Coordinates of C-alpha atoms in Angstrom, one line a residue:
S25 CA -9.1 46.4 -2.1
Q26 CA -11.8 45.7 -4.7
G27 CA -9.7 47.9 -7.2
L28 CA -6.6 45.9 -6.4
C29 CA -8.4 42.6 -7.2
R30 CA -9.8 44.1 -10.4
R31 CA -6.3 45.1 -11.4
E32 CA -4.9 41.5 -10.6
A33 CA -7.8 40.0 -12.4
R34 CA -6.9 42.2 -15.5
Q35 CA -3.1 41.2 -15.1
S36 CA -4.0 37.6 -14.9
G37 CA -5.8 37.6 -18.2
R38 CA -2.2 37.9 -19.6
G39 CA -0.1 35.1 -18.2
F40 CA -2.7 32.8 -16.5
P41 CA -4.1 29.3 -17.5
T42 CA -7.5 28.7 -19.2
A43 CA -10.6 28.2 -17.2
S44 CA -10.1 24.5 -17.7
M45 CA -7.4 24.5 -15.1
A46 CA -9.3 26.1 -12.5
P47 CA -9.9 23.9 -9.2
G48 CA -13.3 22.6 -8.5
G49 CA -15.7 21.8 -11.3
Q50 CA -13.7 23.5 -13.8
L51 CA -10.8 21.1 -13.6
E52 CA -13.1 18.3 -14.5
K53 CA -13.5 20.0 -18.0
E54 CA -9.9 19.5 -19.0
Q55 CA -10.0 16.9 -22.0
R56 CA -6.4 15.7 -22.0
M57 CA -3.2 14.8 -20.0
G58 CA -1.0 18.0 -20.1
F59 CA 2.8 17.6 -20.1
F60 CA 2.9 18.5 -16.3
Q61 CA 0.5 15.8 -15.4
T62 CA 2.6 13.4 -17.3
I63 CA 5.9 14.4 -15.7
L64 CA 4.0 14.5 -12.0
V65 CA 2.9 10.8 -12.8
V66 CA 6.5 9.8 -13.7
L67 CA 8.0 11.5 -10.7
V68 CA 5.6 9.8 -8.3
F69 CA 5.7 6.3 -10.1
L70 CA 9.6 5.9 -9.3
P71 CA 9.5 6.1 -5.5
L72 CA 6.4 4.0 -5.5
L73 CA 8.5 1.3 -7.2
M74 CA 10.8 1.2 -4.1
V75 CA 7.9 1.4 -1.6
A76 CA 7.0 -2.2 -2.6
S77 CA 10.5 -3.1 -1.8
H78 CA 10.1 -2.0 1.8
N79 CA 6.9 -3.7 2.0
F80 CA 8.3 -7.0 1.1
L81 CA 11.8 -6.7 2.0
Q82 CA 11.6 -9.2 4.8
N83 CA 10.7 -12.1 2.4
F84 CA 14.5 -11.8 1.8
T85 CA 16.3 -10.1 4.6
A86 CA 14.4 -12.4 6.9
A87 CA 14.4 -15.5 4.9
V88 CA 15.1 -18.7 7.0
P89 CA 17.8 -20.6 5.6
R90 CA 18.5 -24.5 6.5
H91 CA 20.2 -24.5 10.0
W92 CA 21.5 -27.1 12.5
C93 CA 23.2 -26.9 15.8
Y94 CA 26.7 -25.7 15.7
I95 CA 29.3 -28.6 15.4
P96 CA 32.3 -28.0 17.5
A97 CA 34.4 -30.3 15.6
G98 CA 33.6 -28.9 11.9
D99 CA 33.9 -25.8 10.0
N100 CA 30.5 -24.4 10.5
D101 CA 31.2 -21.1 8.4
T102 CA 31.1 -22.9 5.2
T103 CA 28.2 -24.5 3.4
E104 CA 30.0 -27.8 2.9
V105 CA 29.6 -29.8 6.2
T106 CA 29.8 -33.4 5.5
G107 CA 27.1 -35.8 5.7
D108 CA 29.0 -38.1 8.0
L109 CA 29.7 -35.3 10.4
L110 CA 26.1 -34.1 10.7
K111 CA 25.1 -37.8 11.3
I112 CA 27.5 -38.0 14.1
Y113 CA 26.3 -34.8 15.8
I114 CA 22.8 -33.9 14.6
P115 CA 19.7 -36.2 14.7
M116 CA 17.4 -36.5 11.6
D117 CA 13.9 -35.3 11.7
G118 CA 10.9 -37.0 10.2
N119 CA 11.8 -35.9 6.8
Q120 CA 15.4 -37.2 7.0
E121 CA 16.9 -33.5 7.4
P122 CA 19.2 -32.6 10.0
D123 CA 17.2 -31.4 13.1
R124 CA 17.0 -27.7 13.5
C125 CA 16.9 -27.2 17.1
L126 CA 18.5 -30.3 18.7
R127 CA 21.8 -31.9 18.7
F128 CA 23.1 -35.3 20.3
S129 CA 24.3 -34.9 23.9
T130 CA 27.4 -36.8 22.9
P131 CA 29.0 -37.6 19.5
Q132 CA 27.5 -40.8 17.9
W133 CA 30.4 -42.3 16.1
Q134 CA 28.5 -45.8 16.2
L135 CA 26.3 -44.2 13.4
L136 CA 29.2 -44.3 11.1
A137 CA 28.9 -48.2 11.0
P138 CA 26.3 -49.8 8.4
N139 CA 23.9 -51.0 11.2
G140 CA 24.8 -48.3 14.0
T141 CA 22.3 -47.0 16.2
S142 CA 22.1 -44.1 18.4
T143 CA 21.4 -43.3 22.0
N144 CA 18.6 -40.8 21.1
A145 CA 19.9 -38.5 23.9
T146 CA 19.4 -35.0 22.6
E147 CA 20.0 -31.4 23.8
P148 CA 19.2 -28.0 22.6
C149 CA 21.7 -26.1 20.5
L150 CA 23.6 -24.7 23.5
D151 CA 26.7 -23.4 21.3
G152 CA 24.5 -21.6 18.6
W153 CA 23.5 -22.7 15.2
A154 CA 25.4 -23.2 11.7
Y155 CA 23.4 -22.0 8.5
D156 CA 23.3 -23.2 4.9
R157 CA 24.7 -20.1 2.8
N158 CA 24.0 -21.4 -0.6
V159 CA 21.0 -19.0 -1.0
F160 CA 21.7 -16.1 1.2
N161 CA 24.9 -14.9 2.6
S162 CA 23.3 -13.5 5.6
T163 CA 20.0 -12.5 6.8
I164 CA 18.4 -11.1 10.2
I165 CA 17.8 -14.5 11.1
T166 CA 21.4 -15.8 10.8
E167 CA 22.9 -12.6 12.4
W168 CA 20.9 -12.6 15.5
H169 CA 19.9 -16.3 15.5
L170 CA 16.1 -15.9 15.3
V171 CA 15.3 -19.5 15.2
C172 CA 13.8 -22.4 17.3
G173 CA 12.9 -20.6 20.6
K174 CA 13.3 -17.1 18.8
R175 CA 11.6 -17.9 15.6
A176 CA 8.5 -15.8 16.6
L177 CA 10.7 -12.6 16.5
K178 CA 10.8 -12.8 12.7
D179 CA 7.0 -12.1 12.6
F180 CA 7.5 -9.8 15.2
A181 CA 9.9 -7.6 13.4
Q182 CA 7.5 -7.8 10.3
S183 CA 4.5 -6.7 12.7
I184 CA 6.6 -3.8 13.9
Y185 CA 6.9 -2.5 10.3
M186 CA 3.2 -2.9 9.7
A187 CA 2.3 -1.2 13.1
G188 CA 4.6 1.8 11.7
V189 CA 2.7 1.8 8.5
L190 CA -0.6 1.9 10.5
V191 CA 0.5 4.7 12.8
G192 CA 1.9 6.6 9.4
A193 CA -1.5 6.2 7.7
L194 CA -3.3 7.7 10.7
V195 CA -0.7 10.6 11.5
F196 CA 0.1 11.7 8.2
G197 CA -3.3 11.3 6.6
S198 CA -4.6 13.8 9.2
L199 CA -1.5 16.3 9.2
A200 CA -1.8 16.5 5.4
D201 CA -5.2 18.3 5.7
R202 CA -3.5 20.7 7.9
L203 CA 0.1 21.1 6.6
G204 CA -0.4 20.2 2.9
R205 CA 0.2 17.3 0.7
R206 CA 3.5 18.5 -0.6
A207 CA 5.2 19.1 2.8
L208 CA 4.2 15.7 4.0
L209 CA 5.2 13.9 0.8
L210 CA 8.6 15.7 1.1
W211 CA 9.0 14.6 4.8
S212 CA 7.9 11.3 4.2
L213 CA 10.5 10.5 1.6
L214 CA 13.4 11.9 3.8
Q215 CA 12.0 9.7 6.8
V216 CA 12.1 6.6 4.6
G217 CA 15.6 7.2 3.2
V218 CA 16.9 8.2 6.7
M219 CA 15.3 5.3 8.6
G220 CA 15.8 2.5 6.1
T221 CA 19.6 3.6 5.8
G222 CA 19.6 3.4 9.7
A223 CA 18.0 -0.1 9.6
A224 CA 21.0 -1.4 7.3
F225 CA 23.5 -0.4 10.0
A226 CA 21.4 -1.5 13.1
P227 CA 23.6 -3.2 15.7
N228 CA 20.8 -5.3 17.1
L229 CA 17.2 -6.4 16.9
A230 CA 15.8 -3.7 18.9
A231 CA 17.5 -0.9 17.0
Y232 CA 16.5 -2.8 13.7
C233 CA 12.8 -3.0 14.7
T234 CA 12.9 0.7 15.6
F235 CA 14.4 2.0 12.4
R236 CA 11.8 -0.3 10.6
F237 CA 8.8 1.3 12.5
F238 CA 9.7 4.8 11.5
S239 CA 10.4 3.6 7.9
G240 CA 7.0 2.2 7.8
T241 CA 5.4 5.3 9.0
G242 CA 7.4 7.0 6.0
T243 CA 6.1 4.7 3.5
A244 CA 2.6 5.1 4.7
G245 CA 2.7 8.9 4.6
F246 CA 4.3 8.9 0.9
I247 CA 1.7 6.6 -0.5
L248 CA -1.1 8.5 0.9
N249 CA 0.1 12.0 -0.2
S250 CA 1.7 11.0 -3.4
I251 CA -1.6 9.6 -4.6
S252 CA -3.8 12.4 -3.2
L253 CA -1.6 15.1 -4.6
T254 CA -1.5 13.5 -8.0
M255 CA -5.1 12.9 -8.2
E256 CA -6.1 16.4 -7.4
W257 CA -4.0 17.5 -10.2
I258 CA -5.5 14.9 -12.9
P259 CA -8.9 15.4 -14.9
S260 CA -11.7 12.8 -13.8
Q261 CA -11.6 10.9 -17.1
F262 CA -7.8 10.1 -16.5
R263 CA -8.0 9.3 -12.8
A264 CA -8.9 5.6 -13.3
M265 CA -5.7 5.3 -15.8
V266 CA -3.4 7.1 -13.6
A267 CA -4.5 5.2 -10.6
T268 CA -3.8 1.9 -12.4
V269 CA -0.3 3.2 -13.6
L270 CA 0.6 4.2 -10.0
A271 CA -0.8 0.8 -8.6
C272 CA 1.3 -1.0 -11.3
S273 CA 4.3 0.8 -9.9
L274 CA 3.9 -1.3 -6.6
T275 CA 3.5 -4.4 -8.8
L276 CA 6.5 -3.7 -10.6
G277 CA 8.3 -2.9 -7.5
Q278 CA 7.9 -6.6 -6.4
L279 CA 9.6 -7.5 -9.5
L280 CA 12.3 -5.2 -8.9
L281 CA 12.8 -6.5 -5.4
A282 CA 13.2 -10.3 -6.7
G283 CA 15.8 -8.9 -8.9
L284 CA 17.6 -6.9 -6.2
A285 CA 17.4 -9.8 -3.9
Y286 CA 18.7 -12.3 -6.5
A287 CA 21.8 -9.9 -7.2
I288 CA 22.4 -9.1 -3.4
R289 CA 22.4 -11.9 -1.1
D290 CA 23.6 -9.8 2.1
W291 CA 20.5 -8.2 4.1
R292 CA 22.6 -5.1 5.1
Q293 CA 23.3 -4.3 1.6
L294 CA 19.8 -5.1 0.2
Q295 CA 18.4 -3.1 2.8
L296 CA 20.8 -0.3 2.0
A297 CA 20.0 -0.4 -2.0
S298 CA 16.3 -0.2 -1.2
S299 CA 16.7 2.9 1.0
V300 CA 19.4 5.2 -0.6
P301 CA 17.4 6.1 -3.7
F302 CA 14.8 7.9 -1.5
F303 CA 17.4 10.6 -1.0
L304 CA 17.2 11.2 -4.9
F305 CA 13.4 11.2 -4.8
F306 CA 13.3 13.7 -1.9
L307 CA 15.5 16.0 -4.0
Y308 CA 13.7 16.2 -7.2
S309 CA 10.3 16.2 -5.2
W310 CA 10.9 19.7 -4.3
W311 CA 9.8 20.6 -8.1
I312 CA 6.2 19.3 -7.5
P313 CA 3.6 21.9 -6.6
E314 CA 1.2 22.1 -3.9
S315 CA -2.4 21.0 -4.8
A316 CA -4.2 24.1 -5.9
R317 CA -7.5 22.5 -4.5
W318 CA -5.9 22.3 -1.0
L319 CA -4.6 25.9 -1.3
I320 CA -8.0 27.3 -2.1
V321 CA -9.8 25.4 0.5
N322 CA -7.2 26.5 3.1
H323 CA -7.5 30.3 2.4
R324 CA -4.2 30.6 0.3
P325 CA -5.7 31.7 -3.1
E326 CA -2.5 33.8 -4.0
M327 CA -0.3 30.3 -3.7
A328 CA -3.0 28.5 -5.8
L329 CA -2.8 31.3 -8.5
R330 CA 1.0 30.9 -8.8
N331 CA 0.7 27.2 -9.0
L332 CA -2.0 27.2 -11.6
R333 CA 0.1 29.8 -13.7
R334 CA 3.1 27.5 -13.5
V335 CA 1.1 24.3 -14.5
S336 CA -0.3 26.3 -17.5
R337 CA 3.2 27.4 -18.4
I338 CA 4.5 23.8 -18.3
N339 CA 1.5 22.7 -20.4
G340 CA 2.1 25.2 -23.0
E341 CA -1.6 26.5 -22.9
K342 CA -2.6 29.5 -24.7
L343 CA -3.5 32.2 -22.1
E344 CA -7.0 33.5 -22.8
R345 CA -8.6 36.8 -21.6
E346 CA -11.0 34.9 -19.4
G347 CA -8.5 33.0 -17.3
I348 CA -8.9 32.5 -13.5
S349 CA -8.0 35.4 -11.5
L350 CA -7.1 35.9 -7.7
E351 CA -10.6 37.5 -7.6
T352 CA -12.2 34.5 -9.0
L353 CA -10.4 32.2 -6.6
R354 CA -11.5 34.3 -3.6
L355 CA -14.9 34.3 -4.7
E356 CA -15.0 30.6 -4.9
M357 CA -13.4 30.2 -1.6
Q358 CA -16.0 32.7 -0.1
Q359 CA -18.8 30.6 -1.7
E360 CA -17.3 27.4 -0.3
E361 CA -17.2 29.0 3.3
E362 CA -20.8 30.1 3.0
S363 CA -22.0 26.9 1.9
S364 CA -20.1 24.6 4.1
G365 CA -19.2 26.8 7.0
P366 CA -15.7 26.6 8.7
S367 CA -13.5 23.8 7.5
R368 CA -13.1 21.0 10.1
R369 CA -10.1 18.6 10.2
S370 CA -11.0 16.1 13.0
A371 CA -11.5 12.3 12.0
L372 CA -14.7 12.6 13.8
E373 CA -16.2 14.5 10.7
L374 CA -15.9 11.4 9.2
F375 CA -18.9 10.1 11.1
R376 CA -20.7 13.3 11.8
T377 CA -23.5 13.0 8.9
A378 CA -25.3 9.8 7.8
P379 CA -23.7 10.0 4.1
M380 CA -20.2 10.4 5.6
R381 CA -20.8 7.6 8.3
G382 CA -22.0 5.2 5.5
I383 CA -19.1 6.0 3.2
T384 CA -16.6 5.6 6.0
C385 CA -17.8 2.4 7.5
C386 CA -18.0 0.6 4.1
L387 CA -14.5 1.9 2.9
M388 CA -13.0 0.8 6.2
M389 CA -14.5 -2.7 5.9
A390 CA -13.3 -2.9 2.3
W391 CA -9.7 -1.6 3.1
F392 CA -9.4 -4.0 6.2
S393 CA -10.7 -7.1 4.3
N394 CA -8.3 -6.3 1.2
N395 CA -5.1 -6.3 3.3
F396 CA -6.2 -8.8 5.7
S397 CA -6.4 -11.6 2.9
F398 CA -3.7 -9.9 0.6
Y399 CA -0.9 -10.2 3.2
H400 CA -1.9 -13.7 4.1
L401 CA -1.1 -14.8 0.4
A402 CA 1.8 -12.5 -0.2
L403 CA 4.2 -12.8 2.7
D404 CA 4.9 -16.2 3.3
L405 CA 6.6 -17.3 0.1
Q406 CA 8.7 -20.0 1.7
R407 CA 5.5 -22.1 2.2
F408 CA 6.0 -23.2 -1.4
G409 CA 9.1 -25.0 -0.4
G410 CA 9.9 -26.9 -3.6
I411 CA 10.1 -23.6 -5.6
S412 CA 12.9 -20.9 -5.6
I413 CA 11.8 -18.0 -3.4
F414 CA 13.1 -15.5 -6.2
L415 CA 10.8 -17.3 -8.6
V416 CA 7.8 -17.0 -6.4
Q417 CA 8.4 -13.5 -5.9
L418 CA 8.7 -12.9 -9.4
I419 CA 5.5 -15.0 -10.2
F420 CA 3.6 -13.2 -7.6
G421 CA 4.6 -9.7 -9.0
A422 CA 4.1 -10.5 -12.6
V423 CA 0.7 -11.7 -12.2
D424 CA -0.4 -8.5 -10.6
V425 CA 0.2 -6.4 -13.8
P426 CA -2.7 -7.8 -16.0
F427 CA -5.0 -7.8 -13.0
R428 CA -4.3 -4.0 -12.4
M429 CA -4.7 -3.1 -15.9
L430 CA -7.9 -4.9 -16.1
V431 CA -9.3 -3.1 -13.2
A432 CA -8.5 0.3 -15.0
V433 CA -10.9 -0.7 -17.8
A434 CA -13.5 -2.1 -15.4
A435 CA -13.5 0.9 -13.2
N436 CA -14.3 3.2 -16.2
R437 CA -16.8 0.8 -17.9
L438 CA -18.5 -1.0 -15.1
G439 CA -17.9 1.8 -12.4
R440 CA -16.0 2.0 -9.3
R441 CA -18.5 0.4 -7.0
L442 CA -19.1 -2.7 -9.0
T443 CA -15.6 -3.2 -9.8
Q444 CA -14.4 -3.0 -6.2
A445 CA -17.2 -5.3 -5.0
A446 CA -16.4 -8.0 -7.7
C447 CA -12.8 -8.0 -6.8
L448 CA -13.2 -8.5 -3.2
F449 CA -16.1 -10.9 -3.7
L450 CA -14.2 -13.2 -6.3
G451 CA -10.9 -13.0 -4.3
G452 CA -12.7 -14.3 -1.2
L453 CA -14.1 -17.2 -3.3
F454 CA -10.8 -18.3 -4.6
I455 CA -9.4 -18.6 -1.1
L456 CA -12.6 -20.7 0.0
A457 CA -11.9 -22.9 -3.0
S458 CA -8.7 -23.7 -1.6
I459 CA -10.0 -25.2 1.5
P460 CA -10.9 -28.7 0.0
V461 CA -7.8 -29.0 -2.0
P462 CA -5.1 -31.4 -0.7
Q463 CA -1.7 -30.2 0.1
D464 CA 0.1 -32.5 -2.5
M465 CA -1.7 -30.6 -5.3
E466 CA 0.8 -27.9 -5.5
V467 CA 0.0 -26.6 -8.8
L468 CA -3.7 -26.0 -8.1
L469 CA -2.9 -24.3 -4.8
I470 CA -0.5 -21.8 -6.3
A471 CA -2.9 -21.2 -9.2
L472 CA -5.8 -20.3 -6.7
T473 CA -3.2 -18.3 -4.5
V474 CA -2.2 -16.3 -7.6
L475 CA -5.8 -15.6 -8.8
G476 CA -6.7 -14.5 -5.4
K477 CA -3.7 -12.3 -4.8
G478 CA -4.3 -10.8 -8.3
L479 CA -8.0 -9.9 -7.3
F480 CA -6.9 -8.4 -4.1
S481 CA -4.1 -6.2 -5.9
S482 CA -6.9 -5.0 -8.4
S483 CA -9.2 -4.3 -5.2
S484 CA -6.2 -2.1 -3.7
S485 CA -5.9 -0.1 -7.1
C486 CA -9.7 0.5 -7.0
S487 CA -9.7 1.4 -3.4
Y488 CA -7.3 4.3 -3.9
L489 CA -9.2 5.8 -6.6
Y490 CA -12.6 5.1 -5.2
T491 CA -11.6 6.6 -1.7
T492 CA -10.0 9.7 -3.2
E493 CA -13.3 10.3 -5.1
L494 CA -15.7 9.6 -2.3
Y495 CA -14.0 12.1 0.2
P496 CA -14.1 15.9 -0.2
T497 CA -10.8 18.0 -0.2
V498 CA -11.1 19.3 3.3
I499 CA -10.8 16.0 4.7
R500 CA -9.8 13.6 2.0
Q501 CA -6.3 12.8 3.5
T502 CA -7.9 12.2 7.0
G503 CA -10.0 9.9 5.1
L504 CA -7.5 8.2 3.3
G505 CA -5.3 7.9 6.5
V506 CA -8.2 6.3 8.6
T507 CA -9.1 3.8 5.7
N508 CA -5.3 3.2 5.5
M509 CA -5.2 2.6 9.1
M510 CA -7.7 -0.1 8.8
A511 CA -6.1 -1.8 5.9
R512 CA -2.6 -1.9 8.2
L513 CA -4.9 -3.5 11.0
G514 CA -5.9 -6.0 8.5
A515 CA -2.2 -6.9 7.7
V516 CA -1.4 -7.1 11.4
A517 CA -4.3 -9.3 12.1
A518 CA -3.4 -11.9 9.2
P519 CA -0.6 -13.6 11.1
M520 CA -2.4 -13.8 14.3
V521 CA -5.4 -15.5 12.5
Q522 CA -3.0 -17.8 10.8
M523 CA -2.0 -19.0 14.3
T524 CA -5.7 -20.5 14.7
Q525 CA -4.7 -23.4 12.5
A526 CA -3.1 -25.1 15.3
F527 CA -6.6 -25.5 16.8
V528 CA -8.8 -25.7 13.7
S529 CA -6.9 -26.4 10.5
F530 CA -9.4 -24.8 7.9
L531 CA -10.4 -21.8 10.1
P532 CA -7.8 -19.4 8.9
L533 CA -8.8 -19.9 5.2
L534 CA -12.5 -19.8 6.1
L535 CA -11.9 -16.2 7.8
F536 CA -9.5 -15.1 4.9
G537 CA -12.3 -16.0 2.5
A538 CA -15.5 -14.8 4.3
V539 CA -14.3 -11.5 5.4
P540 CA -13.5 -10.1 1.8
I541 CA -16.8 -11.7 0.5
T542 CA -18.8 -9.8 3.4
A543 CA -16.9 -6.6 2.4
G544 CA -17.7 -6.9 -1.5
I545 CA -21.4 -7.1 -0.4
L546 CA -21.2 -4.0 1.8
V547 CA -19.5 -1.9 -0.9
N548 CA -22.6 -2.0 -2.9
C549 CA -24.1 0.3 -0.4
L550 CA -21.7 3.2 -1.5
P551 CA -22.4 5.8 -4.0
E552 CA -21.0 5.5 -7.7
T553 CA -18.5 8.3 -8.7
L554 CA -17.8 7.4 -12.3
G555 CA -17.7 10.8 -14.2
D556 CA -18.3 12.9 -11.0
P557 CA -16.2 15.9 -10.2
L558 CA -14.0 15.7 -7.0
A559 CA -16.1 17.2 -4.1
D560 CA -14.2 20.0 -2.1
T561 CA -16.5 20.5 0.7
M562 CA -18.7 18.2 3.1
K563 CA -21.8 19.9 1.9
Q564 CA -21.0 18.7 -1.8
V565 CA -20.6 15.3 -0.7
E566 CA -24.1 15.4 1.2
D567 CA -25.8 17.1 -1.8
R568 CA -24.6 14.3 -4.1
A569 CA -25.9 11.8 -1.9
R570 CA -29.3 13.5 -1.7
K571 CA -29.5 14.1 -5.5
K572 CA -28.7 10.2 -6.0
R573 CA -31.4 9.1 -3.4
S574 CA -33.9 11.4 -4.9
K575 CA -33.1 9.8 -8.2
K576 CA -33.6 6.3 -6.9
E577 CA -36.8 7.2 -5.6
E578 CA -37.9 8.7 -8.8
L579 CA -36.9 5.5 -10.8
K580 CA -39.0 3.5 -8.0
K581 CA -42.0 5.5 -8.6
E582 CA -41.6 5.3 -12.4
A583 CA -41.3 1.6 -12.1
R584 CA -44.4 1.3 -9.8
G585 CA -46.5 3.3 -12.5
T586 CA -45.3 1.2 -15.3
K587 CA -46.6 -1.9 -13.4
K588 CA -50.0 -0.3 -12.6
T589 CA -50.4 0.8 -16.3
K590 CA -49.6 -2.9 -17.4
F591 CA -52.2 -4.3 -14.9

């Protein structure tokens, strides 16, 4: 077998990439982005655009239009119900708008007289509701009458989707470390396409929520595996830039959603338009190769060798004699096994050693707090009642772009840790600053909201990059899955916390501001990864933590020595 390996090694010298494309530390020495890496980023960028559409889709498909009780004597299917007809059948609320949930028990014809008064006898909308269709032709609200006593079902439907994302983050993250990034990426794309299309044809709310749940699991699986697979093919000096580009796709997706929703006012057609492209993404993603890092760690050096050769061919690199051979890959695999023991895949491994416990706990808090506050700011667009919902979505999406670009520069100049901590801390401060602002100062409130949301978007970009670099290859997807699960818990908790406003008006904003500030402080306990190669084994993470701890102790000793000398 040794002779066979030598022959393969000699053969690999003709037709295999340079050493710079080898996994592990050698990959970090690659000084440029090859043609393959550029294509990979583009192919992942496009479906990420549409993922944002699914995350924020209910801002439009579940928009609540003006509505009032069905009027038996009128044409309720049109938007031109006369003011006199409404005055006879529908009482006015405190804002002199037609009441949304009550009607007069009997027609109040006397109200047509100049000084007419009503009997004030009202009843619920026993015959259903009529809707203002000037903005939307139909939404799930108008189709299944999710208003008045059923209005909580709107938030329930969004929570079901977020629960699906939570489950997907946990399940697909763990499975990817066993089955590979590519297989789960393909499955996730197909699942989003099938389930999203199914939701467009759902006959009732229960079916709609079921399809949305599995669509959410698919979007989580795609985000996790696409980013991890991309980062494992990207040299370290380009990771911050690539992470920012991929994060900007989620931001640009919000702009795309605003355009789609403006052009398509029917919720079923909008749902379909957001889902069908995933079938195309599924087809072309078969071209993407599996991560060479994952293949080596999982004892498949032959496949890793084929993928590395293919990448070298696409990049047009000159083939040198000192290329990576099957023998080299097997030797690296053997060394990793000897240094770290058998590979484990359980999420419990994230808490097995002190360095991993510290990393995991701090990251879980950072991810939770980021989504906890972000979705509070991003999902309730109709609270800015005086501004078009399409314009608000456009502003919220556009403002994220400069923030995400800025975080790429900051992560490479200031480091991942300081950038992550600053985004969380400042985002929380902007939310706290909005507490004393009166509600009639809408411009100031929108400005604080936009700044806070932009910082949390930047924090999200940095989180994907930082988490990918902190966890080793053998358990990277499991770590991303667990931290993403905490992020989705934050998204689920946000509307629940908002309900406490009924008891203490400022309590939700206090929590939405204080939690990310606390997380920003805790992030400073994490190790810096700027310029470090990706770790492949648990031992490499522990060794890195040990070296940095020793370096800190040496600096402290030098500082104490300097003080004594001066004294």
